[in-house]
Short mmCIF file of C-alpha atoms and ligand atoms in Angstrom, two decimals:
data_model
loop_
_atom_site.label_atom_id
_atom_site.label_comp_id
_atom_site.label_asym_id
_atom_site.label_seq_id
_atom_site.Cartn_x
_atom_site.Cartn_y
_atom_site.Cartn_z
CA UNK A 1 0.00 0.00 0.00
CA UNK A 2 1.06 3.53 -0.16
CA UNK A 3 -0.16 6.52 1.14
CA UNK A 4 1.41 10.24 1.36
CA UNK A 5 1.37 10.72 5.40
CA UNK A 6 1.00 7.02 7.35
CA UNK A 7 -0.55 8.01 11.13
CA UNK A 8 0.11 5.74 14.26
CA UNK A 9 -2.39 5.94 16.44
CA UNK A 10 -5.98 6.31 16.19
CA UNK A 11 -6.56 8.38 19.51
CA UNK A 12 -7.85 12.23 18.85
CA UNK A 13 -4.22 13.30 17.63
CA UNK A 14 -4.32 10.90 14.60
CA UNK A 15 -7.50 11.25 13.50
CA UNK A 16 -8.02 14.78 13.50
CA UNK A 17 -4.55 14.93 11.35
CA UNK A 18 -6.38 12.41 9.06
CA UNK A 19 -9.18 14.12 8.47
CA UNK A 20 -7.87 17.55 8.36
CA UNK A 21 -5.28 16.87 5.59
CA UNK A 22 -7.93 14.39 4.03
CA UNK A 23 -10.24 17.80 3.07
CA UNK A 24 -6.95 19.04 2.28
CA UNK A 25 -6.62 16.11 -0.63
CA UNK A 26 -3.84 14.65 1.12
CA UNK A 27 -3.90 10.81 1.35
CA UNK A 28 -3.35 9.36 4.68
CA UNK A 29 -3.68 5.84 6.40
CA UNK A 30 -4.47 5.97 10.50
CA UNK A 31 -2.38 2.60 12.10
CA UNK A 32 -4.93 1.61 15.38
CA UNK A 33 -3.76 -1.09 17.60
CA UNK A 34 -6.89 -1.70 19.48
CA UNK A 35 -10.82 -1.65 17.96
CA UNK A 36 -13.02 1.50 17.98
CA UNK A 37 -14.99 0.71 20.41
CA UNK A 38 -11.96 0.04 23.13
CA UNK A 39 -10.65 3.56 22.03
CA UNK A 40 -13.98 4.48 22.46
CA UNK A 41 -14.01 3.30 26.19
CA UNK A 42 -11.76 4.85 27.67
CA UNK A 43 -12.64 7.75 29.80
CA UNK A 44 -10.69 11.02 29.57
CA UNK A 45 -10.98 14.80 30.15
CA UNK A 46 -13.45 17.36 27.94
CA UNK A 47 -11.70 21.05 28.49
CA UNK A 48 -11.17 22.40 25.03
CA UNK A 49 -9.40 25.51 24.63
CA UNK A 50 -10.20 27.95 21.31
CA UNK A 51 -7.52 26.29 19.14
CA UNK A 52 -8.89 23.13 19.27
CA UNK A 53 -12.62 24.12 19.09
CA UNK A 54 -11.39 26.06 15.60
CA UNK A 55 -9.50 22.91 14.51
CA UNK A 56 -12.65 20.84 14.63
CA UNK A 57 -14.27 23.22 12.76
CA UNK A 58 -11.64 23.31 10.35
CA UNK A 59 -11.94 19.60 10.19
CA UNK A 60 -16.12 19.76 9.69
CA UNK A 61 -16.15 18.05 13.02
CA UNK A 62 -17.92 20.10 14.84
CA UNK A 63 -21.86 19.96 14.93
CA UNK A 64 -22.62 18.24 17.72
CA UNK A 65 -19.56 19.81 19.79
CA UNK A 66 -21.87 22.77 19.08
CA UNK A 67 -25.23 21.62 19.84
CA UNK A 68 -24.29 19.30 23.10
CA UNK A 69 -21.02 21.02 24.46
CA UNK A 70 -21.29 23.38 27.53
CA UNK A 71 -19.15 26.82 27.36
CA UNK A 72 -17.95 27.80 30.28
CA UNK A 73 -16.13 31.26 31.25
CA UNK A 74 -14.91 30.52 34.08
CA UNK A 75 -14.05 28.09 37.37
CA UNK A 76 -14.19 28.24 41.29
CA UNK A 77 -10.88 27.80 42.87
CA UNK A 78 -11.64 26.66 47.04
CA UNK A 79 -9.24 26.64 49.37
CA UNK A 80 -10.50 25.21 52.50
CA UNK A 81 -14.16 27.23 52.95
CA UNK A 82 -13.05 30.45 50.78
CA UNK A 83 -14.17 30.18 47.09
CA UNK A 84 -13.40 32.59 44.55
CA UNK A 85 -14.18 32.49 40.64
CA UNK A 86 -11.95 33.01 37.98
CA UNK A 87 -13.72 34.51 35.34
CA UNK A 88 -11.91 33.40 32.29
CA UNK A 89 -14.77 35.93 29.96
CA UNK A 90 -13.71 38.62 31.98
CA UNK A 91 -10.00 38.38 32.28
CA UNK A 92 -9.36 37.33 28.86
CA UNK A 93 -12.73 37.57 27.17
CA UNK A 94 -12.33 34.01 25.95
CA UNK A 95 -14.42 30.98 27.25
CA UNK A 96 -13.61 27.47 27.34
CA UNK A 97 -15.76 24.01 25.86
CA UNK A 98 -16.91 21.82 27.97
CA UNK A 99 -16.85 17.95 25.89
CA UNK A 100 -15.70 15.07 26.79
CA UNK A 101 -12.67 13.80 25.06
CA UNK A 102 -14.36 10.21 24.18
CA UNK A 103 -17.59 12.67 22.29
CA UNK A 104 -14.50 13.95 20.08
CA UNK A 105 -13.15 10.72 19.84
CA UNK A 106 -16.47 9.59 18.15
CA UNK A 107 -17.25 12.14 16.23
CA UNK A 108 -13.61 11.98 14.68
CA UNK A 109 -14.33 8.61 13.69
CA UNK A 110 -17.69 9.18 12.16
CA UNK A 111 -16.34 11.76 10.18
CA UNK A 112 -13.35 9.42 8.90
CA UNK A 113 -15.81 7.01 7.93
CA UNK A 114 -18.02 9.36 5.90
CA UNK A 115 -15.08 10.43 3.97
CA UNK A 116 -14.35 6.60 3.43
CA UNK A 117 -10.83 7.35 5.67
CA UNK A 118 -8.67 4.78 5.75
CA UNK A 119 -8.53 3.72 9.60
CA UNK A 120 -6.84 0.54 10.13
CA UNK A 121 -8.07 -1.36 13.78
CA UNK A 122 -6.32 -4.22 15.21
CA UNK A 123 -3.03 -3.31 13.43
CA UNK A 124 -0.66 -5.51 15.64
CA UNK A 125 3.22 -4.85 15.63
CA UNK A 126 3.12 -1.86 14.18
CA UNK A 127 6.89 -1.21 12.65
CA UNK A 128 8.54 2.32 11.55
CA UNK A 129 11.22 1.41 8.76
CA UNK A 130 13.62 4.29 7.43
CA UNK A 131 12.38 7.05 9.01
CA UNK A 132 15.97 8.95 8.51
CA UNK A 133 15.67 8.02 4.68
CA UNK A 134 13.57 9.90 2.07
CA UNK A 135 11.41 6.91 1.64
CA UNK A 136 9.88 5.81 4.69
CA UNK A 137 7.75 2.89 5.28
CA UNK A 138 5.54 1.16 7.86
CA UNK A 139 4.97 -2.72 8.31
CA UNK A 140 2.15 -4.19 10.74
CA UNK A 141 0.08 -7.79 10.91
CA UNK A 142 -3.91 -8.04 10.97
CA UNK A 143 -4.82 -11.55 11.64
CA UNK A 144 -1.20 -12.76 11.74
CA UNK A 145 -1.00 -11.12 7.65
CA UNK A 146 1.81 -8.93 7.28
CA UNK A 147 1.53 -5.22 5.67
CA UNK A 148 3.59 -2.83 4.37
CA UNK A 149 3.12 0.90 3.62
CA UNK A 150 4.99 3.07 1.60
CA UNK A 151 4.89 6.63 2.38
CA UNK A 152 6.57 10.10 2.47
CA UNK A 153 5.99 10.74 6.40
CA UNK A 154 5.11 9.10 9.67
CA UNK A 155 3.39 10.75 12.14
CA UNK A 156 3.29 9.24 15.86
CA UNK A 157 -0.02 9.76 17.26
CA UNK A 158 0.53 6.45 18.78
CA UNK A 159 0.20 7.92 22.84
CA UNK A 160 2.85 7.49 25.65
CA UNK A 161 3.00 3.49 25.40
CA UNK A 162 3.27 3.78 21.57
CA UNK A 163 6.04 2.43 19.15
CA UNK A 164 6.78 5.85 17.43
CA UNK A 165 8.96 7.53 20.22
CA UNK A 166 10.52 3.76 20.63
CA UNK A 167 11.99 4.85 16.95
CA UNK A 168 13.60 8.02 17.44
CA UNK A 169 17.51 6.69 19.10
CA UNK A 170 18.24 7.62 22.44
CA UNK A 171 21.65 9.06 21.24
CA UNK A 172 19.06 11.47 19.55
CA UNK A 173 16.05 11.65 21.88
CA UNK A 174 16.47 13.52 25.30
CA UNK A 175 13.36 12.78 28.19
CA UNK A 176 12.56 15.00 30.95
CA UNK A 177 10.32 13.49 33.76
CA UNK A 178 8.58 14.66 36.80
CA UNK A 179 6.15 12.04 38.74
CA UNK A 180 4.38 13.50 41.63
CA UNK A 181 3.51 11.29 44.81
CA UNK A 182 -0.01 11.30 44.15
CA UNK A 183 -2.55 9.81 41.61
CA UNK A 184 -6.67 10.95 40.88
CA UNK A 185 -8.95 9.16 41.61
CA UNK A 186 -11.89 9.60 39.70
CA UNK A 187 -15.32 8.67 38.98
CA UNK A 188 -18.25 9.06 36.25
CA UNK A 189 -21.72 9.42 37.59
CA UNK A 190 -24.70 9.94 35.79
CA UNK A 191 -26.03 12.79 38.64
CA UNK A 192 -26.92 16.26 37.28
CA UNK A 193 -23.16 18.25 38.03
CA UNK A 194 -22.69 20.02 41.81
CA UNK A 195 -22.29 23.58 40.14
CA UNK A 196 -22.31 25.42 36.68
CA UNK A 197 -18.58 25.68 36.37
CA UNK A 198 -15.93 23.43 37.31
CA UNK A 199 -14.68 23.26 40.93
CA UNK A 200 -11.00 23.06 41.69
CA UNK A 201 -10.71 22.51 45.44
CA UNK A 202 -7.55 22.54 47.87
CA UNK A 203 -8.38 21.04 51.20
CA UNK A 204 -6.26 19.87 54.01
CA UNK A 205 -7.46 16.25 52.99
CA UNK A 206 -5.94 16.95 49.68
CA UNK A 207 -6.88 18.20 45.82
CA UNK A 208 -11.09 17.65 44.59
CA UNK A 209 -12.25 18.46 41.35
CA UNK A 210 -15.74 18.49 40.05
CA UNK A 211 -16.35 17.90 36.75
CA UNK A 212 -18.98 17.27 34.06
CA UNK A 213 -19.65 15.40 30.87
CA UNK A 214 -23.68 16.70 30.20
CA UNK A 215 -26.93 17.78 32.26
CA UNK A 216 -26.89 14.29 34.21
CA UNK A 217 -23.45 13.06 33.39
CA UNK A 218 -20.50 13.87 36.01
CA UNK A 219 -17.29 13.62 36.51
CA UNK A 220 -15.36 13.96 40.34
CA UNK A 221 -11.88 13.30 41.02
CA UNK A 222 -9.95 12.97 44.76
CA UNK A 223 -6.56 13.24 45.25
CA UNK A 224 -5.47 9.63 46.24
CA UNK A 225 -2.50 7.79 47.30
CA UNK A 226 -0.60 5.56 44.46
CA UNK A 227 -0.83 2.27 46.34
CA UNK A 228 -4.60 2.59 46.12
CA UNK A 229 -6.12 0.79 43.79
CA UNK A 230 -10.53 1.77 42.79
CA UNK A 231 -10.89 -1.30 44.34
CA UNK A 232 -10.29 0.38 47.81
CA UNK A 233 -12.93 2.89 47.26
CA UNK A 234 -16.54 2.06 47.75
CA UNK A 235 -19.13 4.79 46.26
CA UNK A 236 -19.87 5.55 49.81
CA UNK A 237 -16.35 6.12 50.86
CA UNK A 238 -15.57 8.67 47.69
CA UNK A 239 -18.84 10.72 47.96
CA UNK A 240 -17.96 11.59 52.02
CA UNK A 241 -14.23 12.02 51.18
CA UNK A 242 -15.18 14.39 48.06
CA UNK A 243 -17.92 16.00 50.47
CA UNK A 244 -14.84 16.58 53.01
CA UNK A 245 -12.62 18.28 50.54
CA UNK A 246 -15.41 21.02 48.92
CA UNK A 247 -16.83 23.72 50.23
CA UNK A 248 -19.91 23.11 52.16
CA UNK A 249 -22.27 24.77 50.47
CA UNK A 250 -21.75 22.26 47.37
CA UNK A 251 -20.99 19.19 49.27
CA UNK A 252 -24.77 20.37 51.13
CA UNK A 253 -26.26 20.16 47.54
CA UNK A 254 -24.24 17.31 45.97
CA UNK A 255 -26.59 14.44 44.29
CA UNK A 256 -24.80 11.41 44.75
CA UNK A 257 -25.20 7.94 42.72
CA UNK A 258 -23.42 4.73 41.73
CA UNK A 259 -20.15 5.05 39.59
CA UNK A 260 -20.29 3.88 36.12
CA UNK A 261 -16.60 4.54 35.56
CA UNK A 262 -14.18 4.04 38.76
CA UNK A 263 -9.80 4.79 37.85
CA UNK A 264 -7.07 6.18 38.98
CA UNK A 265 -5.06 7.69 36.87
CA UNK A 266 -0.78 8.73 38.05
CA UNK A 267 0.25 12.19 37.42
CA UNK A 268 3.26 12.48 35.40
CA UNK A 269 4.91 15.37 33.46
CA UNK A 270 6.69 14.36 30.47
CA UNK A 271 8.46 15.73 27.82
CA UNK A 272 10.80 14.05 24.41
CA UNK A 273 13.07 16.31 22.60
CA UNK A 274 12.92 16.63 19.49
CA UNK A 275 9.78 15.77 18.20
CA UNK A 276 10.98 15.36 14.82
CA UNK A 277 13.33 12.74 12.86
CA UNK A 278 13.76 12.57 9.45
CA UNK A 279 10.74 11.75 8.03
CA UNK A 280 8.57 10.87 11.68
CA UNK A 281 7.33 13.68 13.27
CA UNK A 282 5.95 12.90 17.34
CA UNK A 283 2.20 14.47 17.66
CA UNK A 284 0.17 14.38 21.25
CA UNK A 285 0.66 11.63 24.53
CA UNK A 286 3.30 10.13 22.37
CA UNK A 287 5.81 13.22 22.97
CA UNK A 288 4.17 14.56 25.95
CA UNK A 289 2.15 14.14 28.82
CA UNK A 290 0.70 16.86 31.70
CA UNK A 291 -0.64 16.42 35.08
CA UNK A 292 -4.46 16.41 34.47
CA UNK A 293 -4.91 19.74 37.11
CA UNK A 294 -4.33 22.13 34.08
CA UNK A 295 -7.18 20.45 31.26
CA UNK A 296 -3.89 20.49 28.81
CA UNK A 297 -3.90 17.14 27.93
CA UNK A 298 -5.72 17.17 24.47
CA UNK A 299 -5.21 20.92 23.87
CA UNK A 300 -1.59 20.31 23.47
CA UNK A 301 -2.17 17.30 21.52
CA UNK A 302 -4.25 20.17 19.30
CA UNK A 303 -1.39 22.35 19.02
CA UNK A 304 0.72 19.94 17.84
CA UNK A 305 -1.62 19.16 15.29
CA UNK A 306 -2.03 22.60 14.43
CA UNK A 307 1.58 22.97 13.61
CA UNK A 308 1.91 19.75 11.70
CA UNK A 309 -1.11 20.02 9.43
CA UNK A 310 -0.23 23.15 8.44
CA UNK A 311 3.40 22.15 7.61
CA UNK A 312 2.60 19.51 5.76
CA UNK A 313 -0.23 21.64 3.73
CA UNK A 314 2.75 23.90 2.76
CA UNK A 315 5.43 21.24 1.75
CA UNK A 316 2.56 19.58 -0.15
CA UNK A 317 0.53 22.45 -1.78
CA UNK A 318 3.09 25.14 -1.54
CA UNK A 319 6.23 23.05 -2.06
CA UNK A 320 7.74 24.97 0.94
CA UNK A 321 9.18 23.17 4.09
CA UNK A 322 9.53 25.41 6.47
CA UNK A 323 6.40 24.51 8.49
CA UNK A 324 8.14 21.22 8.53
CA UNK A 325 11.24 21.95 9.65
CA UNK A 326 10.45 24.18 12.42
CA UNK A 327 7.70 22.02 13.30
CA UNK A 328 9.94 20.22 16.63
CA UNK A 329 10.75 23.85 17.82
CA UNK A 330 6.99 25.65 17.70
CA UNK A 331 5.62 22.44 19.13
CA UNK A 332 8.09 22.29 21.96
CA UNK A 333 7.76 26.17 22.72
CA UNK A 334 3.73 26.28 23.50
CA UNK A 335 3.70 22.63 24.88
CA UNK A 336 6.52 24.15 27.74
CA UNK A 337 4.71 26.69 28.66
CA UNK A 338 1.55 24.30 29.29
CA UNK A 339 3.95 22.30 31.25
CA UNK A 340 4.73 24.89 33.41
CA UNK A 341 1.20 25.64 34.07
CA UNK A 342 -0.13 22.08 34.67
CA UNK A 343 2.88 21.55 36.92
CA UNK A 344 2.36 24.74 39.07
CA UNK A 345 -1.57 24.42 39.05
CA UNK A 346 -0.76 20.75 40.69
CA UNK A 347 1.97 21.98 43.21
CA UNK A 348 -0.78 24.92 43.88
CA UNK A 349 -3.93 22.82 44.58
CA UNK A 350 -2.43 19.36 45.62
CA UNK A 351 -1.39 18.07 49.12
CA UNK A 352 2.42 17.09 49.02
CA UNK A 353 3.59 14.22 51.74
CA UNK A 354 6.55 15.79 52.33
CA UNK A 355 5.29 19.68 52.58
CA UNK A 356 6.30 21.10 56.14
CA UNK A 357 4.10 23.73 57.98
CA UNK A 358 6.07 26.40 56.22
CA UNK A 359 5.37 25.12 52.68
CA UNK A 360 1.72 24.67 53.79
CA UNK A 361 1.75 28.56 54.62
CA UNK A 362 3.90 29.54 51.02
CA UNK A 363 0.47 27.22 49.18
CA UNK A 364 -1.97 29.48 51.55
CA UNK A 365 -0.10 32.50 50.69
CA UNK A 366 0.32 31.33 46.56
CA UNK A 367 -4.03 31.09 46.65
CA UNK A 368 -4.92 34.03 48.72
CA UNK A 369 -2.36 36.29 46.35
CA UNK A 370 -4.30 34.37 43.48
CA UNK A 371 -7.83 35.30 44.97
CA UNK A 372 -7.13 38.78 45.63
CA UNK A 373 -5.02 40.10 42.77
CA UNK A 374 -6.51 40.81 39.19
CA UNK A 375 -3.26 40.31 37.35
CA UNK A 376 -2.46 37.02 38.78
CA UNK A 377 -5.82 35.78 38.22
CA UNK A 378 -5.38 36.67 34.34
CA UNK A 379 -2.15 34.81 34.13
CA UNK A 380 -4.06 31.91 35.68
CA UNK A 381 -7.08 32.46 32.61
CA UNK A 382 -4.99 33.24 29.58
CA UNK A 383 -2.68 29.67 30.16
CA UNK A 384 -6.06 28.03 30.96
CA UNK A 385 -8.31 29.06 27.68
CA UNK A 386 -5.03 28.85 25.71
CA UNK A 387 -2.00 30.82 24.82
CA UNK A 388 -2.09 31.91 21.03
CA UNK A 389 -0.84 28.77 18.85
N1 LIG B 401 0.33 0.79 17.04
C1 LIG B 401 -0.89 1.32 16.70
N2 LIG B 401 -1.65 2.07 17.56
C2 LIG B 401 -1.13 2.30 18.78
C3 LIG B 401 0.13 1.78 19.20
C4 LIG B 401 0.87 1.02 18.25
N3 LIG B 401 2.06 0.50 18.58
N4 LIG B 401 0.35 2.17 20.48
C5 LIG B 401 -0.73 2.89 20.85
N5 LIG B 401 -1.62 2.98 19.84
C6 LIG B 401 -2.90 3.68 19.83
C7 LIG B 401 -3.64 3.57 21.15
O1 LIG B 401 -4.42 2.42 21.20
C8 LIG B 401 -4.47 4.86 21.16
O2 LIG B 401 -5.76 4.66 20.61
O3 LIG B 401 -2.62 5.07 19.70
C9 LIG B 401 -3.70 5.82 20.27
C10 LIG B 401 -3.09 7.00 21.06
O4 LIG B 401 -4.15 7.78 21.52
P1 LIG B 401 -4.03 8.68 22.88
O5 LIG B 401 -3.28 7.96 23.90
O6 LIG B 401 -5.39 9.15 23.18
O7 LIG B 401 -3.09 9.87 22.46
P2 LIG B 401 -3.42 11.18 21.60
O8 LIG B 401 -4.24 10.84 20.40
O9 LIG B 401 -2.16 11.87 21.43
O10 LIG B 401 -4.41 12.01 22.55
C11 LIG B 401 -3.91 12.74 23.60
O11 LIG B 401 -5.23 11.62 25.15
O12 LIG B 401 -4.40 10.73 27.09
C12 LIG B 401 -5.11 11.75 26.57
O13 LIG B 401 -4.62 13.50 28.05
C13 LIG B 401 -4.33 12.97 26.81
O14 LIG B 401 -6.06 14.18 26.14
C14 LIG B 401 -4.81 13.74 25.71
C15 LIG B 401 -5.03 12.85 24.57
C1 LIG B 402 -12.48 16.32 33.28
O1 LIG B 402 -13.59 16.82 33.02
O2 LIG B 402 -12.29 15.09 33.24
C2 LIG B 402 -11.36 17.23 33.68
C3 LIG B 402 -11.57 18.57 33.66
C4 LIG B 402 -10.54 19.44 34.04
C5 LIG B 402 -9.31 18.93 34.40
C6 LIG B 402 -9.10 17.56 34.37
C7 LIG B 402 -10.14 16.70 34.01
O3 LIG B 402 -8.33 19.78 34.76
#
């Protein structure tokens, strides 16, 4: 087989690439390990920043992001029993979408399929052959049959666990890794949401957030300790342990129910340098991962898209490669600068084992200068609804 631009990974990175450069008439082939419907399952975050929202509209993807999503302009920050609201509309007049990364997901696929994209499931040993040489290919078995695909680029959309990083040699590939002592534990509950906009709470029990997915469709995460497994937690015991941590006038009013989804997910920073070689260029999970405090998950994923597509648009319409080559750098430059924001919205909100009584005061200090100055709360909106891509 050949195609111009062979994607790993059928996760939200991959196939909004796909379609994107398909309604650009460039020919692509998405690589998926698992089946649709396991992508499908898994549960992730729904925070979309402007960038993305646009690049599902670029992609025709986005009528029922439109008609189902929430928009939100802002989020309560508690610390203990003070609240205070950042209003995102106000400091930055830009709002964020609320829509959960699985709806995406879905409506990614649909659209691949009504353009007759290529989408290959079950694609088992997924290979990357010559990516330093000007003709690339990619082998994989279905069913035990191998493949092979001849194309002029790779991208790696394949997520952290993926092969396409795996490619890249460590003489050329440089990691940098934070893990924090702490994992979320969260749940999916089909209860109408505590409040209109998302709660981020720091109690002395540790981090809370509350969530949402639709009108009856929640999402609630505790801070928990890494030897826990969901196992550990009955409904029961994460309702009054979320109640503990939130302010009481929305743990008064919280509607509680069985889970339909129980995980716990580790927090992690990550970051692979460069994201380019040769011919494979690293898109998404598979070059970077954030804490989940900051919602910059799948907006970074979006930005690398962003810079990608375009690239590849100019070295195949324009005949120009400079979107190409600089692709690593522009990437690497806004995905930083999310990293630094995830990393100090954890150490803000989060409960540290080893923080002494003077560290506890410097957090205190960090929220109330947060709460009570304008400028601090704008830094706080502009990295969450997205700096410029
Ligand atoms: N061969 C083929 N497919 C693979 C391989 C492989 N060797 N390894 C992994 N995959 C598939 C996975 O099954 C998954 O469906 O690649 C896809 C990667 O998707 P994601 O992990 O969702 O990564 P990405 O598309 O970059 O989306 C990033 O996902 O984890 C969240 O917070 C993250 O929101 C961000 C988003
Ligand atoms: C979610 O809705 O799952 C969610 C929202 C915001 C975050 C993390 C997760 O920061």
């Amino acid at each position: 087989m050949r195609t111009q631009v062979a994607i790993i990974g059928g996760g939200p990175s991959g196939l909004l690439l796909s379609q994107l450069l398909h309604r650009k008439g460039i020919d692509t082939v998405v690589l998926e390990r698992k089946t649709r419907d396991y992508v499908l399952g898994r549960i992730r975050a729904g925070i979309l920043e402007t960038g993305f929202v646009n690049l599902m509209r670029e992609a025709g993807v986005a009528d029922r992001m439109d008609k189902e999503c929430f928009v939100h302009d802002g989020t309560v920050i508690s610390h203990g029993d003070t609240q205070f609201t950042i209003d995102f509309k106000d400091l930055t007049d830009t709002s964020v979408v609320v829509y959960g990364q699985t709806e995406v997901t879905r409506d990614l696929y649909d659209a691949r399929e009504a353009m007759d994209g290529t989408v290959i499931f079950n694609a088992e040993n997924v290979q990357i052959h010559g990516a330093d040489s000007d003709a690339p290919h990619v082998t994989y078995t279905t069913d035990g049959d191998e493949h092979r695909i001849d194309c002029d680029f790779v991208a790696g959309c394949d997520g952290f666990h993926g092969v396409s990083r795996q490619t890249i040699p460590l003489t050329v590939r440089r990691e940098y890794e934070k893990l924090y002592p702490f994992g979320w534990l969260g749940i999916l509950s089909e209860t109408p949401p505590v409040h209109d906009e998302l709660i981020y709470s720091c109690s002395s029990r540790g981090f809370a957030l509350c969530s949402m997915r639709n009108e009856n469709l929640s999402r609630y995460y505790i801070q928990c300790s890494l030897s826990d497994s969901p196992d550990d937690w009955s409904d029961d015991a994460f309702w009054q342990e979320l109640k503990r941590r939130i302010p009481s006038e929305y743990a008064d009013k919280l509607v509680t129910g069985p889970s339909i989804e129980k995980s716990i997910a580790p927090l992690r920073s990550f970051v692979t340098e460069p994201m380019r070689w040769g011919r494979l260029f690293l898109c998404g999970d598979a070059a970077h991962i954030v804490p989940p405090t900051g919602a910059k998950g799948l907006n970074t994923a979006a930005s690398d898209i962003h810079y990608l597509y375009n690239g590849l648009i100019q070295h195949y319409l324009d005949g120009d490669d400079t979107g190409i080559d600089t692709y690593s750098e522009k990437a690497l430059a806004r995905i930083w600068k999310a990293e630094r924001f995830s990393w100090w919205m954890t150490n803000l909100l989060h409960r540290f084992p080893d923080q002494s009584e003077f560290d506890l005061k410097m957090q205190a200090a960090d929220i109330a200068f947060l709460r009570d100055n304008r400028a601090a709360q704008t830094v706080l909106a502009q990295n969450y609804v997205g700096l410029p891509y």
